mmCIF file of C-alpha atoms in Angstrom:
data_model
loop_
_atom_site.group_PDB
_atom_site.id
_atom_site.type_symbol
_atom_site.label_atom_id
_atom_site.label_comp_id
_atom_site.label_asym_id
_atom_site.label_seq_id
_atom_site.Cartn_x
_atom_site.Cartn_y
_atom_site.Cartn_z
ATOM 1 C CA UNK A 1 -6.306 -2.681 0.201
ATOM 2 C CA UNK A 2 -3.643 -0.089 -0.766
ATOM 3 C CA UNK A 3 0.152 -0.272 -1.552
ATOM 4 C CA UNK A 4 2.591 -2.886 -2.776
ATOM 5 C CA UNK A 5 1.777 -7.231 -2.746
ATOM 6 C CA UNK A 6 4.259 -8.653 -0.378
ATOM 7 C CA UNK A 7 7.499 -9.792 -1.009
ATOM 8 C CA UNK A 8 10.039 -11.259 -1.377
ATOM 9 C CA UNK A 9 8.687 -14.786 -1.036
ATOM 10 C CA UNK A 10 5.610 -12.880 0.779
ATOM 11 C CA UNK A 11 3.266 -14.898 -1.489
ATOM 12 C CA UNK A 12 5.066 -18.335 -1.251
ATOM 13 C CA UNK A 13 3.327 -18.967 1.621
ATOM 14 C CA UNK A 14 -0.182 -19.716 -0.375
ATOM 15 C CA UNK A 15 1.365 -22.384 -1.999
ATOM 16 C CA UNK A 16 -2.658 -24.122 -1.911
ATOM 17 C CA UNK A 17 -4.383 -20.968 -2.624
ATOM 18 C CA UNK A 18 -6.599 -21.847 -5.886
ATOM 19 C CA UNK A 19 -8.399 -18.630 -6.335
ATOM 20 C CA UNK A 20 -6.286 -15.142 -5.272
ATOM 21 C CA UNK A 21 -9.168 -12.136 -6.343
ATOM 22 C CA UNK A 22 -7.786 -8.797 -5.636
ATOM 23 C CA UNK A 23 -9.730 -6.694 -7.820
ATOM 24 C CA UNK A 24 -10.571 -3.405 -7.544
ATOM 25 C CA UNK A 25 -7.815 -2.009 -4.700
ATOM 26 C CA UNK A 26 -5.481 0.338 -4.584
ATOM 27 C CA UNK A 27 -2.532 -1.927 -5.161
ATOM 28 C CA UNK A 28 1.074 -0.266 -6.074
ATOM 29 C CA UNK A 29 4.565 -1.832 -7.264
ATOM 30 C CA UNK A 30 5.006 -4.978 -9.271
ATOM 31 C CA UNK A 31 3.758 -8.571 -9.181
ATOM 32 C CA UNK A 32 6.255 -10.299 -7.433
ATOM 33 C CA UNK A 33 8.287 -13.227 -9.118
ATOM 34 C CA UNK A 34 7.528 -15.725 -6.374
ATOM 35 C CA UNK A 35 3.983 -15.889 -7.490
ATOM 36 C CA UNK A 36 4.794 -18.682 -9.325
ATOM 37 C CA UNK A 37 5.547 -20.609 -6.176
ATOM 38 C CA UNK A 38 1.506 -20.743 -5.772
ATOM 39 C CA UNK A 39 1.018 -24.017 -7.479
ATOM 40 C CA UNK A 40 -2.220 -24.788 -6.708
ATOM 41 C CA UNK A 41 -3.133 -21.513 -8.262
ATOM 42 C CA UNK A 42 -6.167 -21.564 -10.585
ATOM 43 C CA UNK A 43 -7.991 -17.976 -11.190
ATOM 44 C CA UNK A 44 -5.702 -14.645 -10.539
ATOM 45 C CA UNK A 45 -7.280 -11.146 -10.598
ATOM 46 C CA UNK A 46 -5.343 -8.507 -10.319
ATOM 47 C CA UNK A 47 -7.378 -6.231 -12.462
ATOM 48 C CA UNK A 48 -8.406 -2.754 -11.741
ATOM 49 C CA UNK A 49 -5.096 -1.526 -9.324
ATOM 50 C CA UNK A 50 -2.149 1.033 -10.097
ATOM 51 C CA UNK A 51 0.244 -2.190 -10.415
ATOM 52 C CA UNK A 52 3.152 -1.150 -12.613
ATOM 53 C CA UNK A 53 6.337 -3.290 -13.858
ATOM 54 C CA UNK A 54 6.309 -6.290 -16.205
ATOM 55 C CA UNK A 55 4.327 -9.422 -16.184
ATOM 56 C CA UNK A 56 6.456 -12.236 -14.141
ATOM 57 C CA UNK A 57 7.225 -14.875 -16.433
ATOM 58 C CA UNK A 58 7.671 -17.245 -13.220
ATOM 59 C CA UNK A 59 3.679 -17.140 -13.821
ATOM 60 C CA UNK A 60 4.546 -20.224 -15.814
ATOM 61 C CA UNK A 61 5.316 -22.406 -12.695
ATOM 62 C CA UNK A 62 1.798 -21.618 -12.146
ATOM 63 C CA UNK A 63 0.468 -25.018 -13.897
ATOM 64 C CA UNK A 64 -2.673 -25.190 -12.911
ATOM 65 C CA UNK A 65 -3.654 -21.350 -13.582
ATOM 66 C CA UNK A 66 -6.975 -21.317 -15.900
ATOM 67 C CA UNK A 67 -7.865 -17.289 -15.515
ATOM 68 C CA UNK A 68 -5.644 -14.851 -15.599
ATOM 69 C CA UNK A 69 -7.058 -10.758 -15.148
ATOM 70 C CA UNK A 70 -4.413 -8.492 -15.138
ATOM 71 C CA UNK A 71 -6.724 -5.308 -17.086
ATOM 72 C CA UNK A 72 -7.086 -1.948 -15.498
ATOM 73 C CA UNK A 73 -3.677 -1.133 -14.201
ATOM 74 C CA UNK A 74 -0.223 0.169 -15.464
ATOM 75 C CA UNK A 75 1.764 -2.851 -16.506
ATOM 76 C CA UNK A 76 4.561 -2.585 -18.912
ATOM 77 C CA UNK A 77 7.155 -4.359 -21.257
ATOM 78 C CA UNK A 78 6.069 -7.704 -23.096
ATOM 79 C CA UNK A 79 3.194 -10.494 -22.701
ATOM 80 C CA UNK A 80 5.436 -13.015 -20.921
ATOM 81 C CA UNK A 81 3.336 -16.012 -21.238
ATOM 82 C CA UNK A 82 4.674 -18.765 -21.450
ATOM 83 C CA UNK A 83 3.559 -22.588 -21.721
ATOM 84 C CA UNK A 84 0.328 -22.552 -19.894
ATOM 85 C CA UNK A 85 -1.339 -26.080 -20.842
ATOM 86 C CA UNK A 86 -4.724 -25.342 -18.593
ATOM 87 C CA UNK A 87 -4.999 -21.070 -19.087
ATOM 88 C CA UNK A 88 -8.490 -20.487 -20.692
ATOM 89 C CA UNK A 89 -8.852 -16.828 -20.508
ATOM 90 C CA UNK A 90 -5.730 -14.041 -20.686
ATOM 91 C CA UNK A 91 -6.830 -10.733 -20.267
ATOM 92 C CA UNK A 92 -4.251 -8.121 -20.559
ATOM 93 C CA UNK A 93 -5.989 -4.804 -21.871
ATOM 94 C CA UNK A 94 -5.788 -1.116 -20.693
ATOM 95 C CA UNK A 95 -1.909 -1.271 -19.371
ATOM 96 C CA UNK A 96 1.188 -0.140 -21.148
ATOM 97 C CA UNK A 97 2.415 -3.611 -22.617
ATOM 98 C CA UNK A 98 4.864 -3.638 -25.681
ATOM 99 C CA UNK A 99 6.299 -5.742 -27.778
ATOM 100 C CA UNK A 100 5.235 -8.472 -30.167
ATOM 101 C CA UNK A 101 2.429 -11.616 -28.835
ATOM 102 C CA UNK A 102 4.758 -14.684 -28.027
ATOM 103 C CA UNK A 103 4.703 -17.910 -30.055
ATOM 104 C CA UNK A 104 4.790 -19.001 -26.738
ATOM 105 C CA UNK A 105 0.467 -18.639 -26.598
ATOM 106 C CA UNK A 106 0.315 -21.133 -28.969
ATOM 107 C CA UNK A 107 1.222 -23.936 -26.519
ATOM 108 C CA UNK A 108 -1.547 -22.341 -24.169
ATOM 109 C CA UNK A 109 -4.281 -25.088 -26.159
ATOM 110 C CA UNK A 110 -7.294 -24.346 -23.975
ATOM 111 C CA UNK A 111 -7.191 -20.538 -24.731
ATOM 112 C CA UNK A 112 -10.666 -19.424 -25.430
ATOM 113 C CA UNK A 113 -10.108 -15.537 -24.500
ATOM 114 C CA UNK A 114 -7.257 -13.202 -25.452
ATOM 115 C CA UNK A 115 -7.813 -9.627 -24.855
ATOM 116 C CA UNK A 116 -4.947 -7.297 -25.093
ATOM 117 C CA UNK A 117 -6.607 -4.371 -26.387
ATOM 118 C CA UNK A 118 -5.922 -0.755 -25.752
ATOM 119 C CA UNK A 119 -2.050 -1.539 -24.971
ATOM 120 C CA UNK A 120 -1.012 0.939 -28.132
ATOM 121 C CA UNK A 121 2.776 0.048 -28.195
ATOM 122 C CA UNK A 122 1.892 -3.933 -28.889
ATOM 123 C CA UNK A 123 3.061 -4.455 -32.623
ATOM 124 C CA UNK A 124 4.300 -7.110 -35.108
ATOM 125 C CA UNK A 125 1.684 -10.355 -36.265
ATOM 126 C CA UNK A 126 -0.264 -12.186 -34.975
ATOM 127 C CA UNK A 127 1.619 -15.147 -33.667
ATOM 128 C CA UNK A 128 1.077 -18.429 -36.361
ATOM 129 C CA UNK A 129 1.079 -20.605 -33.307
ATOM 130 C CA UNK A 130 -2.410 -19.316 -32.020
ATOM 131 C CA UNK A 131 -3.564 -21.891 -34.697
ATOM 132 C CA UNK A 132 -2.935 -24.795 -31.961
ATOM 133 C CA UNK A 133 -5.285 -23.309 -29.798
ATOM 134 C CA UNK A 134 -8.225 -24.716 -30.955
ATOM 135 C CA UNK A 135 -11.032 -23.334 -28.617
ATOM 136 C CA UNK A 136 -9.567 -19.892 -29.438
ATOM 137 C CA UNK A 137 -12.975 -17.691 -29.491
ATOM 138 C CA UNK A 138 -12.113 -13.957 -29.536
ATOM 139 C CA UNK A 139 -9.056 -12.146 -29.887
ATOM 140 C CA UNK A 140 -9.391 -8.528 -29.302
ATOM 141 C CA UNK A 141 -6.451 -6.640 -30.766
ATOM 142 C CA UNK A 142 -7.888 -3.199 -30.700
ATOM 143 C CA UNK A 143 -5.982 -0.240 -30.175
ATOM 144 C CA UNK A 144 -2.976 -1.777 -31.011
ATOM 145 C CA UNK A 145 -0.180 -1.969 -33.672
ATOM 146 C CA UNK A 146 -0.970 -5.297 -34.060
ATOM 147 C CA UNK A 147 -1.472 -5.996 -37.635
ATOM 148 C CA UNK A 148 -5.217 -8.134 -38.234
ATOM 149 C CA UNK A 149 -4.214 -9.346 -41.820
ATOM 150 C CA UNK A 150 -1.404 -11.242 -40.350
ATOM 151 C CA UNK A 151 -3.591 -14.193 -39.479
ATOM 152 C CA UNK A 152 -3.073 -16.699 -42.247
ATOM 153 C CA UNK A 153 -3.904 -20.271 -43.092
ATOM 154 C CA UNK A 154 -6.295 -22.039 -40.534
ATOM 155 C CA UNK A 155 -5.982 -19.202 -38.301
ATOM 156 C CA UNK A 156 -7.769 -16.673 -41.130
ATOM 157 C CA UNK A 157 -10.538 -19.501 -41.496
ATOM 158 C CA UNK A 158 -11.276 -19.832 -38.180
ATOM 159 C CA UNK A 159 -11.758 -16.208 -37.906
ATOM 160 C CA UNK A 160 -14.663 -16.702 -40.552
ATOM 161 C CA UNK A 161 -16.154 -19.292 -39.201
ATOM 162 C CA UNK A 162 -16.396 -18.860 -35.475
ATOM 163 C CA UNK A 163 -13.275 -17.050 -34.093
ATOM 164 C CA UNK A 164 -14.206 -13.178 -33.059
ATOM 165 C CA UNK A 165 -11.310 -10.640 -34.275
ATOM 166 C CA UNK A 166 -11.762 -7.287 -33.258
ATOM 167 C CA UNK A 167 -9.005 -5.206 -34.095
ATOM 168 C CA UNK A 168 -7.564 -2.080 -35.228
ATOM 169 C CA UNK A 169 -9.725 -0.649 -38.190
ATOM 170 C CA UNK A 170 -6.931 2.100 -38.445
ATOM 171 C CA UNK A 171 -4.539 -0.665 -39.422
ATOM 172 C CA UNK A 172 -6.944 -3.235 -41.415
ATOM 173 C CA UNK A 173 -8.408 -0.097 -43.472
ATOM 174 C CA UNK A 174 -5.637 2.291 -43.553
ATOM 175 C CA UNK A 175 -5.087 2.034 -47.491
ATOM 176 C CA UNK A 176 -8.546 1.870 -48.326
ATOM 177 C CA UNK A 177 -8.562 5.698 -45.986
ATOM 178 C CA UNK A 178 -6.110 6.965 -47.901
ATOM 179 C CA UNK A 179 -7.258 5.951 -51.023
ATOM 180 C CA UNK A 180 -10.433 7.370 -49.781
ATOM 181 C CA UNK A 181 -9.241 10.844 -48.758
ATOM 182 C CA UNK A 182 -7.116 10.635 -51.501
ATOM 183 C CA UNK A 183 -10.133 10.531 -53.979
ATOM 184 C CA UNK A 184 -11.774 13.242 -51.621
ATOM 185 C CA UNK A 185 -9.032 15.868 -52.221
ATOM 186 C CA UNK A 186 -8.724 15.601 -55.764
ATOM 187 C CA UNK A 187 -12.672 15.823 -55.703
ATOM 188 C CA UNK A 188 -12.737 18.818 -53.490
ATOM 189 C CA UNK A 189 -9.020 20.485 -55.583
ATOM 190 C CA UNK A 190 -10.926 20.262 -58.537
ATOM 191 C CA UNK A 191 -14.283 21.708 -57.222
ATOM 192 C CA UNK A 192 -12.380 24.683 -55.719
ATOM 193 C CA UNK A 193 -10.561 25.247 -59.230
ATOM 194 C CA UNK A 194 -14.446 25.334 -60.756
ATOM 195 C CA UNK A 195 -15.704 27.531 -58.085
ATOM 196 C CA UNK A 196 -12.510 30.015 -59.035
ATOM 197 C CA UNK A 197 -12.614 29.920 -62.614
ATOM 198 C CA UNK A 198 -16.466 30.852 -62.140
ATOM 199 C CA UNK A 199 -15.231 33.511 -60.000
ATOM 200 C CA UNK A 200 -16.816 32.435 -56.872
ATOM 201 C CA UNK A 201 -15.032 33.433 -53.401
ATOM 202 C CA UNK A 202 -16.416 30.570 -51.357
ATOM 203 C CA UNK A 203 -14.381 27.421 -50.463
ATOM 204 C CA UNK A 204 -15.013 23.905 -50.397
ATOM 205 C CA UNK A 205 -14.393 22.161 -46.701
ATOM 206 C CA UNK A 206 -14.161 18.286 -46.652
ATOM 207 C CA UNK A 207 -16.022 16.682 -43.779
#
């Protein structure tokens, strides 16, 4: 399948389609809005196209959606999620997505899977809300601005107990780096300073 979804109102008509699986085309434009007239709406994949545009936040009308694949293509602007009270698995990595994570995930209380990795202009904290969604398994935040020490409270215990974080080791480790190379380059300046006052003509390269 190439080129856009149809619109407007070209979806509307699969108002008791449960499972819409359009993986792997060549699919253009945006999601339309009047996806969320699909009600009965249960697993969406739309992963693996050239779609472009923002997520539709009429997805919330969607009350019955449990997956939701949107990976693989060229999305942009913020996660609009919004109360989902049956969405189990999010999966939002590889596009172009901005923004902060919306509170808005913490009323989402089956989530099990978030994965919005690789969308590098994501920032802020992770949302305090996220607590509320107790199944909450993994959480991949890498390649992101996302910052990993912003889970707190329950959230932070969770994540040592049974709740998967993988995120950004440029962000959780970038003092210890720069300590690091810090430590380094005053190592290798005051080699070099030996080496010279020795007389030597070779130079010291850090790795």
């Amino acid at each position: 399948l190439e080129g856009p979804l149809p619109g407007p109102r070209g979806l509307a008509v699969l108002r008791t389609c449960v499972v819409l699986n359009l993986r792997g085309n060549g699919l253009t434009g945006n999601i339309p809005g009047d996806i969320g007239n699909m009600v009965a709406l249960e697993h969406l994949d739309l992963a693996e196209n050239d779609l472009e545009g923002a997520i539709p936040s009429d997805l919330v009308y969607c009350k019955l959606l449990r997956v939701l694949r949107l990976e693989d293509n060229n999305l942009f602007g913020p996660v609009n999620i919004g109360q989902m009270e049956h969405l189990v698995e999010l999966c939002a990595q590889r596009n172009r997505l901005s923004g902060r994570l919306p509170d808005a995930l913490g009323a989402c209380p089956k989530l099990e899977l978030v994965l919005v990795h690789d969308n590098a202009n994501l920032r802020g904290a992770v949302p305090p809300s996220l607590v509320n969604c107790m199944d909450l398994k993994r959480l991949l935040l890498c390649g992101t601005r996302i910052d990993p020490r912003s889970l707190r409270g329950e959230l932070a215990d969770r994540r040592d107990r049974r709740l998967a974080v993988a995120a950004s080791e440029v962000i959780a480790h970038v003092h210890d780096v720069c300590r690091s190379l810090a430590v380094r380059a005053a190592r290798g300046a005051r080699l070099t300073h030996a080496q010279r006052d020795r007389g030597s003509v070779s130079y010291t390269h850090l790795t």
